[in-house]
Structure formats: C-alpha cells, structure tokens
PDB file of N, CA and C in Angstrom:
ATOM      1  N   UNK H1068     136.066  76.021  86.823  1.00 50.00           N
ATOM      2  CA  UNK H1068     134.797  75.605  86.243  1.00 50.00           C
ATOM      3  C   UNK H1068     133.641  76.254  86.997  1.00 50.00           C
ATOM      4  N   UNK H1069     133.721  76.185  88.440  1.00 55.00           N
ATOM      5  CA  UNK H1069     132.575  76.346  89.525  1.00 55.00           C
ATOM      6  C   UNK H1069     132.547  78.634  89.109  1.00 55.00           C
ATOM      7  N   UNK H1070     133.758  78.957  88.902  1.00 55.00           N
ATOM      8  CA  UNK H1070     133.839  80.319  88.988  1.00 55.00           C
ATOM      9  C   UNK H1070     133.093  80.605  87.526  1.00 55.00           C
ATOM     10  N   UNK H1071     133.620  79.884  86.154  1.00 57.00           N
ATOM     11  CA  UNK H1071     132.782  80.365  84.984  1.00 57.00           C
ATOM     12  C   UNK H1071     131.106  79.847  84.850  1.00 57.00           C
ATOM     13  N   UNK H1072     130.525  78.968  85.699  1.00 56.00           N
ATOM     14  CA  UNK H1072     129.450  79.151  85.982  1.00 56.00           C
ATOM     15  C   UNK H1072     128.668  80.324  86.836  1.00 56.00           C
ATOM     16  N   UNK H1073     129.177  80.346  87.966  1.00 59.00           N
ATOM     17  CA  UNK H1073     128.961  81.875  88.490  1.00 59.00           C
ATOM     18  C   UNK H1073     128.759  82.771  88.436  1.00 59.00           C
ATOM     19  N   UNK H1074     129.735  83.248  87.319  1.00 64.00           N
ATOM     20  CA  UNK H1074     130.056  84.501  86.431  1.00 64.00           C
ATOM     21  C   UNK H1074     128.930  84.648  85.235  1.00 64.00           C
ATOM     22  N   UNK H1075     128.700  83.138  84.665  1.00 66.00           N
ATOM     23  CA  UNK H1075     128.042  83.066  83.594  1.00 66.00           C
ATOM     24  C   UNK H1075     125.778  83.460  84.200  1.00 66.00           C
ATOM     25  N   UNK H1076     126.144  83.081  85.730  1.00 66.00           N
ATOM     26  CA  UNK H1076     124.635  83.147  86.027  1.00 66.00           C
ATOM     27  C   UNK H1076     124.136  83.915  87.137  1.00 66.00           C
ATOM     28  N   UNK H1077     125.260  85.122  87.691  1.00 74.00           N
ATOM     29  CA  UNK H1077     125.484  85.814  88.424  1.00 74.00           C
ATOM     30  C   UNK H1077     124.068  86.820  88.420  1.00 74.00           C
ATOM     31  N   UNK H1078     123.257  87.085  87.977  1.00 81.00           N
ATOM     32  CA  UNK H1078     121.986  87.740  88.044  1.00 81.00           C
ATOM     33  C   UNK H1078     120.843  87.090  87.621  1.00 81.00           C
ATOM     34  N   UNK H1079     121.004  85.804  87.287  1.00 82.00           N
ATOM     35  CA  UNK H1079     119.773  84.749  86.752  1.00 82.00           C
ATOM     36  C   UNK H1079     119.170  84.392  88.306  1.00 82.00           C
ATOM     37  N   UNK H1080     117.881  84.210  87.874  1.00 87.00           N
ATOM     38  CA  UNK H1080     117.051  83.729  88.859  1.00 87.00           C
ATOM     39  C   UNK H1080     117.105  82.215  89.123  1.00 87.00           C
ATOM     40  N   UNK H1081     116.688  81.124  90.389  1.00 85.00           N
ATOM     41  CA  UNK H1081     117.621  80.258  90.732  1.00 85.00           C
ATOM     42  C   UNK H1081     117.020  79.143  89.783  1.00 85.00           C
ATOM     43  N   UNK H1082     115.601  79.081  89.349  1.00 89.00           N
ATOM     44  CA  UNK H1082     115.528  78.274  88.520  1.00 89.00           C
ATOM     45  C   UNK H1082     115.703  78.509  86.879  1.00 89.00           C
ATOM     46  N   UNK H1083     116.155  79.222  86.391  1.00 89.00           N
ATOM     47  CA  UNK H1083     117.218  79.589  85.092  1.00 89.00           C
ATOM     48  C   UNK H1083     118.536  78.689  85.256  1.00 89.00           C
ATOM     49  N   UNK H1084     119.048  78.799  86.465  1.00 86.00           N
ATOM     50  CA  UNK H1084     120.655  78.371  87.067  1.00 86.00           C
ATOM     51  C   UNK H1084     120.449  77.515  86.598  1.00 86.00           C
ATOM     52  N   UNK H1085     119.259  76.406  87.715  1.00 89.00           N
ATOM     53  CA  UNK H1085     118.882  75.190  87.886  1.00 89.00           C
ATOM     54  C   UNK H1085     118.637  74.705  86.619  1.00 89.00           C
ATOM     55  N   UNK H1086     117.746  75.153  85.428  1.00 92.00           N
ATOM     56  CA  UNK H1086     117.527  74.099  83.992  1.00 92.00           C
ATOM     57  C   UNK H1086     119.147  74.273  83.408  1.00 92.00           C
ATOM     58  N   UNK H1087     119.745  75.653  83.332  1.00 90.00           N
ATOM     59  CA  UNK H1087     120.787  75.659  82.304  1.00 90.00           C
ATOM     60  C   UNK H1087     122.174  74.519  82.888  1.00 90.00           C
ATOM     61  N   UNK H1088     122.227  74.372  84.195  1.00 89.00           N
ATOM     62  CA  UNK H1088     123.164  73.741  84.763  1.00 89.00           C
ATOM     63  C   UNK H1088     122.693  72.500  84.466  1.00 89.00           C
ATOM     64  N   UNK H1089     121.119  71.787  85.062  1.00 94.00           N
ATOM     65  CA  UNK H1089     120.942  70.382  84.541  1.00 94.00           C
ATOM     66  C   UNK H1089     121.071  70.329  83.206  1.00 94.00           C
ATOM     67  N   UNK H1090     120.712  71.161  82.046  1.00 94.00           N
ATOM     68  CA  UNK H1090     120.786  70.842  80.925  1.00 94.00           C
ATOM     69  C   UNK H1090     122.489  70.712  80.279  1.00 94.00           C
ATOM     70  N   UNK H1091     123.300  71.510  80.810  1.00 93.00           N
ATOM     71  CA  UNK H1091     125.020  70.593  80.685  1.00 93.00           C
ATOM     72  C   UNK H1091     125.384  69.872  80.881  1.00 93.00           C
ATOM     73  N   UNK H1092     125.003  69.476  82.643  1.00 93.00           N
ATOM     74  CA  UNK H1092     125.611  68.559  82.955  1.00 93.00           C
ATOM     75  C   UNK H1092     125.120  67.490  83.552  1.00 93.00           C
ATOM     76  N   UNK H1093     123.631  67.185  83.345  1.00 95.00           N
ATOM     77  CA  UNK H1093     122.263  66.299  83.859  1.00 95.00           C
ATOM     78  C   UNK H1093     122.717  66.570  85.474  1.00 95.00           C
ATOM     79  N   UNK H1094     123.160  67.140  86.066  1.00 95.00           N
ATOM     80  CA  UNK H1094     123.232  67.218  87.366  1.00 95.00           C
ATOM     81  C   UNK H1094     122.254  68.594  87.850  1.00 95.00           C
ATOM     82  N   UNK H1095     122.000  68.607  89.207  1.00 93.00           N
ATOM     83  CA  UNK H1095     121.307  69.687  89.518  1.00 93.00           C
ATOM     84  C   UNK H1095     122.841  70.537  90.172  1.00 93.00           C
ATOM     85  N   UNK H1096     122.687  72.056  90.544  1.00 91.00           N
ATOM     86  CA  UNK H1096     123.528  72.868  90.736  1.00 91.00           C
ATOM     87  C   UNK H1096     123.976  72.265  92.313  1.00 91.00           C
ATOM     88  N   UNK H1097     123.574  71.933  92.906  1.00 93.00           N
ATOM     89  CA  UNK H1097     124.409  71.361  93.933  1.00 93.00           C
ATOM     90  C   UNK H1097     125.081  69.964  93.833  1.00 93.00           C
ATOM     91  N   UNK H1098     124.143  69.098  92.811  1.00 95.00           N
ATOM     92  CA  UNK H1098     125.337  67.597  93.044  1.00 95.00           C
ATOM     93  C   UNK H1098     126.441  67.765  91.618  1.00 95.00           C
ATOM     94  N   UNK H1099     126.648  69.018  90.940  1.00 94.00           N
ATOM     95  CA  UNK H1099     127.760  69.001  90.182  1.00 94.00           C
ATOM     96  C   UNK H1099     128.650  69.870  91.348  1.00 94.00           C
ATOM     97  N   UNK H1100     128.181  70.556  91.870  1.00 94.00           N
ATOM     98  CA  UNK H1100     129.189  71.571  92.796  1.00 94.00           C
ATOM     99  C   UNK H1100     129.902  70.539  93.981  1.00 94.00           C
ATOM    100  N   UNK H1101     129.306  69.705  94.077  1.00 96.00           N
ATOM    101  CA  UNK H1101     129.778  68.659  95.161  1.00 96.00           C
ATOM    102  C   UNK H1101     130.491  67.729  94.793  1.00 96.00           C
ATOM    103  N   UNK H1102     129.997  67.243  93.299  1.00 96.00           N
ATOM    104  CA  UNK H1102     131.030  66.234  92.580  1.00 96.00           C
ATOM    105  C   UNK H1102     132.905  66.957  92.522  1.00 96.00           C
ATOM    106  N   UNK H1103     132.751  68.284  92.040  1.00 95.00           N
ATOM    107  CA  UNK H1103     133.534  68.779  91.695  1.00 95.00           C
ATOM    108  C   UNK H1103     134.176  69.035  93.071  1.00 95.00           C
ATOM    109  N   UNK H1104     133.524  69.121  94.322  1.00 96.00           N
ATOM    110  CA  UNK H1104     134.334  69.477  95.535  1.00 96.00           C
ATOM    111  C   UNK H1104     135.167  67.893  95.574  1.00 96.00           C
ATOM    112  N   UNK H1105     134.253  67.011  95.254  1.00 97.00           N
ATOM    113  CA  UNK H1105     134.838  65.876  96.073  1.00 97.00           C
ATOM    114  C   UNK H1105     136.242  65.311  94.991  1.00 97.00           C
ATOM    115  N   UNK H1106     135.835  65.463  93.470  1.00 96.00           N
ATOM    116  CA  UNK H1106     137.301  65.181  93.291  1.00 96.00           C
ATOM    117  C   UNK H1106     138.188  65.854  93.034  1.00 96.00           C
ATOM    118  N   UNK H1107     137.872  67.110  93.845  1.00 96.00           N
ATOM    119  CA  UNK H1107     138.945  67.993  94.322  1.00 96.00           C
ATOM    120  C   UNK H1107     139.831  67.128  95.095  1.00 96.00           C
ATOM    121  N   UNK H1108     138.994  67.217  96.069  1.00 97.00           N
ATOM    122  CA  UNK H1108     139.693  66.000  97.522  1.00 97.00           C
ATOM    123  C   UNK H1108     140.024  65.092  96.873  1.00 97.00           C
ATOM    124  N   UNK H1109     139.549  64.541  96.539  1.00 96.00           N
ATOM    125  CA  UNK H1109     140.678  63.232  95.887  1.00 96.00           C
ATOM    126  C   UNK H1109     141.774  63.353  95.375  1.00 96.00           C
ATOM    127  N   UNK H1110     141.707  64.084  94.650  1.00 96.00           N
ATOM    128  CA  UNK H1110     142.989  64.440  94.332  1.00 96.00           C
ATOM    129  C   UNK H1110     144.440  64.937  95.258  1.00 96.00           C
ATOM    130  N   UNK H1111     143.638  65.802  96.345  1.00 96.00           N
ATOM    131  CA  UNK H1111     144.610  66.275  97.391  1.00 96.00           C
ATOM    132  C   UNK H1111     144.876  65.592  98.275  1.00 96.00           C
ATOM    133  N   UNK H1112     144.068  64.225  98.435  1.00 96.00           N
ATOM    134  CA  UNK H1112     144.435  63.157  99.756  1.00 96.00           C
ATOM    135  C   UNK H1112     145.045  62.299  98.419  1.00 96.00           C
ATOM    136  N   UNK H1113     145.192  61.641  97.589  1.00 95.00           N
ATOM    137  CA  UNK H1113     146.195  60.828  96.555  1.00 95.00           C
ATOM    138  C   UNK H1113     147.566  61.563  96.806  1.00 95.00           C
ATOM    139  N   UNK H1114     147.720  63.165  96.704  1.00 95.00           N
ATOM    140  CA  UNK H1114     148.850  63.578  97.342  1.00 95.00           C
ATOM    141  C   UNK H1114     149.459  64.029  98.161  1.00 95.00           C
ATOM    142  N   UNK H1115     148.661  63.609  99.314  1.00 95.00           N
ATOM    143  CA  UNK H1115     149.660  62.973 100.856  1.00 95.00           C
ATOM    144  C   UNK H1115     148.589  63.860 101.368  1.00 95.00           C
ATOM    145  N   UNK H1116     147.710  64.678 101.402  1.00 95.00           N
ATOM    146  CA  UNK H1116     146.976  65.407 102.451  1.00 95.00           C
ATOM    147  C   UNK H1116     145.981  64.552 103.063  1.00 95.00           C
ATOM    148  N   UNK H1117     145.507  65.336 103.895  1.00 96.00           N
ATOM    149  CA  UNK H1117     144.949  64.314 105.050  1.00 96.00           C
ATOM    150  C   UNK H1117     143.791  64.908 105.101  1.00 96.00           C
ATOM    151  N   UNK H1118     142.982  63.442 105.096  1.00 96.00           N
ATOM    152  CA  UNK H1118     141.549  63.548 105.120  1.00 96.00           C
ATOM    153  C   UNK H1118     140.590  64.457 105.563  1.00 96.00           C
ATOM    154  N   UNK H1119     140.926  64.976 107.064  1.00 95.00           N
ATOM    155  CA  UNK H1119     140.066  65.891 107.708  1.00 95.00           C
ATOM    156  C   UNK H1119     140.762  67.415 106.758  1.00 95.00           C
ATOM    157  N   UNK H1120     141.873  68.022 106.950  1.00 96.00           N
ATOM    158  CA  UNK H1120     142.410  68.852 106.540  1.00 96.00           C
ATOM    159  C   UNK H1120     141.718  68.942 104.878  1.00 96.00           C
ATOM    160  N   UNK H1121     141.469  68.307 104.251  1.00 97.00           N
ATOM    161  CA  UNK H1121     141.452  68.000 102.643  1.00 97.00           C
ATOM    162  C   UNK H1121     139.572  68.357 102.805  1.00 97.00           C
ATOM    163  N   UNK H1122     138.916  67.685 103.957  1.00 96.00           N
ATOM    164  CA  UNK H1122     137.622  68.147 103.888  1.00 96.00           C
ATOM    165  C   UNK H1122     137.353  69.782 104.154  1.00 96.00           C
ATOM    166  N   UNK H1123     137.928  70.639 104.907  1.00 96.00           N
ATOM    167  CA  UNK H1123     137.940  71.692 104.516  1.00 96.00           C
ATOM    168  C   UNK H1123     138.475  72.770 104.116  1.00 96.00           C
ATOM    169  N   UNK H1124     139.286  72.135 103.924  1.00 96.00           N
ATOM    170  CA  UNK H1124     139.975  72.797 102.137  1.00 96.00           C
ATOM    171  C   UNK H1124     139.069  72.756 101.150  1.00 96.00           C
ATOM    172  N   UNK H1125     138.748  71.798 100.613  1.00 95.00           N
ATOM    173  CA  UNK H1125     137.784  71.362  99.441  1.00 95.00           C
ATOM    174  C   UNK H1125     136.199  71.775  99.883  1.00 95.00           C
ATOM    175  N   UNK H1126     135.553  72.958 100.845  1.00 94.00           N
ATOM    176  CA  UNK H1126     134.911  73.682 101.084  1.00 94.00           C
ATOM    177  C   UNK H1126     133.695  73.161 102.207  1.00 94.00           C
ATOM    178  N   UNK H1127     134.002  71.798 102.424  1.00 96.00           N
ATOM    179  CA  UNK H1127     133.004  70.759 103.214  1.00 96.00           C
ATOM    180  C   UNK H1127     133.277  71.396 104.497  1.00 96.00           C
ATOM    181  N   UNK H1128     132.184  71.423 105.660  1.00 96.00           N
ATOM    182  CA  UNK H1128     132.311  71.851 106.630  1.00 96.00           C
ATOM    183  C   UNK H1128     131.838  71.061 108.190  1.00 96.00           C
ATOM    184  N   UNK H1129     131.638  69.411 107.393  1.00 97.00           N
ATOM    185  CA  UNK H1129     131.540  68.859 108.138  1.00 97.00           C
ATOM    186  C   UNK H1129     132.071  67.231 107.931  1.00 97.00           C
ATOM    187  N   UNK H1130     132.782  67.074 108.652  1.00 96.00           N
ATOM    188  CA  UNK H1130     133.848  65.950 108.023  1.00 96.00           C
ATOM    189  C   UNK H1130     132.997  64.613 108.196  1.00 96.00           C
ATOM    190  N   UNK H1131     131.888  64.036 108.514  1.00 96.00           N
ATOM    191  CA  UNK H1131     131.022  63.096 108.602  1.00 96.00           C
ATOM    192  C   UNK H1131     130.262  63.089 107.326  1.00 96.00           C
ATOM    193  N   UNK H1132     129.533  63.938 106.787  1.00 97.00           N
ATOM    194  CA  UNK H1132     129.208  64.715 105.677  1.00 97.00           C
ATOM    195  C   UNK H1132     130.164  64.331 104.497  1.00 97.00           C
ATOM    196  N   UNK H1133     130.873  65.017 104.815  1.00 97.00           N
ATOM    197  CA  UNK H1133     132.468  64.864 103.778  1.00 97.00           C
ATOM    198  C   UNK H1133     132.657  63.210 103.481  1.00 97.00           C
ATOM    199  N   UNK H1134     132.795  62.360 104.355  1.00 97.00           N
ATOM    200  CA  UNK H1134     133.133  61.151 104.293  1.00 97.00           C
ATOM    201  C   UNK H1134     131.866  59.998 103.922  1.00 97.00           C
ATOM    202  N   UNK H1135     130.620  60.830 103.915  1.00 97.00           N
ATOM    203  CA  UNK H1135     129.612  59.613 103.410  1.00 97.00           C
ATOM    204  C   UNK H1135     129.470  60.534 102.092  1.00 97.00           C
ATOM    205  N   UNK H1136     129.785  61.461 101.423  1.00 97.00           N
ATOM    206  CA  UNK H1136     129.722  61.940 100.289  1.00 97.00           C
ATOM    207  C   UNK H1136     130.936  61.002  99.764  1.00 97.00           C
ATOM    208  N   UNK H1137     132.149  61.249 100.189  1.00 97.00           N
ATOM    209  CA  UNK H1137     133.466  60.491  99.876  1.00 97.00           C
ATOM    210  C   UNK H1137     132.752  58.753  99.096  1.00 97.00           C
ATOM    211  N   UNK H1138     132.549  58.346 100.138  1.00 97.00           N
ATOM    212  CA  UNK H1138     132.290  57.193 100.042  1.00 97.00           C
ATOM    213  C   UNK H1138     131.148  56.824  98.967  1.00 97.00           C
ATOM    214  N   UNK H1139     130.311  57.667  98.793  1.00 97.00           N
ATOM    215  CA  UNK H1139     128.791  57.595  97.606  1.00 97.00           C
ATOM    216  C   UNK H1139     129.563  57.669  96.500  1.00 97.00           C
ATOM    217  N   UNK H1140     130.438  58.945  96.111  1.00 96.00           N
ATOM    218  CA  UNK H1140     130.931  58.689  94.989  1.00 96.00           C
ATOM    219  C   UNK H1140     131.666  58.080  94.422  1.00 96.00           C
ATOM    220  N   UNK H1141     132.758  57.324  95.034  1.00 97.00           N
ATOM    221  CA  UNK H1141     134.289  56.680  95.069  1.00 97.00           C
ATOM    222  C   UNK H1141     134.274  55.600  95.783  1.00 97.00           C
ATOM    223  N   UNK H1142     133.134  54.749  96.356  1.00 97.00           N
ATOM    224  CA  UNK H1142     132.900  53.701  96.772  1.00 97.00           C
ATOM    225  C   UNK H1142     134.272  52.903  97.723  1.00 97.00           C
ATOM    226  N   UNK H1143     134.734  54.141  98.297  1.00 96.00           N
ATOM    227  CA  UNK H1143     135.876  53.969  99.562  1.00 96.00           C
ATOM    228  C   UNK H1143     135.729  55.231 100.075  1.00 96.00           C
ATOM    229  N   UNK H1144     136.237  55.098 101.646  1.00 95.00           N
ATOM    230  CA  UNK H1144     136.802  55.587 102.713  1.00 95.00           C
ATOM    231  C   UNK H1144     138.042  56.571 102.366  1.00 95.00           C
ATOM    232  N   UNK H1145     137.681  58.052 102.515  1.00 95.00           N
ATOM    233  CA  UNK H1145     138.684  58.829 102.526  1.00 95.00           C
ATOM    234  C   UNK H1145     140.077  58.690 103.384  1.00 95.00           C
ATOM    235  N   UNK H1146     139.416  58.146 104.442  1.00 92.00           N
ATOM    236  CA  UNK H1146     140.994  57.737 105.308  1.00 92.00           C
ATOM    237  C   UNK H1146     141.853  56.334 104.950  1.00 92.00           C
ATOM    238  N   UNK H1147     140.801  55.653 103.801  1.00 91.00           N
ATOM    239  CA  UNK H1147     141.908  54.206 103.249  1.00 91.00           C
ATOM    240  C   UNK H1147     142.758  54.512 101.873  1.00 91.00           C
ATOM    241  N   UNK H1148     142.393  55.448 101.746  1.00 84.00           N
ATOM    242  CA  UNK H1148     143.206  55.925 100.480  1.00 84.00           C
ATOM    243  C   UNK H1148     144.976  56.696 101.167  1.00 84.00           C
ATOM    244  N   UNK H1149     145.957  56.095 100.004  1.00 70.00           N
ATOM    245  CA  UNK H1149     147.188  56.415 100.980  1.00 70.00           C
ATOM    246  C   UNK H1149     147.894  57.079  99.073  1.00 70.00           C
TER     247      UNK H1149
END
C-alpha cells in the first residue's frame, strides 16, 4: 500500500501528497504511514515475535515511541499481547 502511494506521488510536491493522501484516507501522510506500521506489528507480535524486535522491523526506531503509539491505537501494551 505504503509503496503504491510512493510510486503514485514520487515527484509531487509535499503539499499535493498531503491533500491527495488526506483526501483517501482523512489521515495526514504520516498518521496513515504509522497506522499501517503499527498494524503491521500487531500482527507480527500476535505471531510469537517480540515486541522490541517487531518495533524495528515494522520501521520504528525507538521502542518507547513504538509502545505509546502501540498503546494510542490498540488501547494495550505491546508486551501484554501473547
């Protein structure tokens, strides 16, 4: 999804990105890119990966960060999920 946006706005200027992305998906270009990181991770800690490991995998680069994002969207703790 994150790559056919890319592709699709790869020489647009950042506020072009910014209306055509809010206008799909009412999100701005970073809290859909983040939604989409985070239930990445969810998905990969539901199947057995581990929290810190799963935060940067799923492109987060700071696992404090990672875990109050975790928690905003999914209203739990990445490390209580088994």
């Amino acid at each position: 999804i994150i790559g056919s946006f890319s592709s699709n706005f790869e020489h647009c200027p950042y506020d072009v990105v910014f209306r055509k992305v809010k206008a799909l998906t009412g999100k701005s270009p970073n809290q859909y890119i983040r939604e989409v990181k985070l239930n990445i991770a969810a998905q990969m800690i539901c199947k057995g990966g581990k929290p810190l490991e799963v935060c940067y995998l799923a492109g987060f680069t700071d696992p404090s960060y990672f875990s109050s994002c975790f928690k905003k969207q999914f209203h739990i703790s990445p490390v209580l999920i088994d």
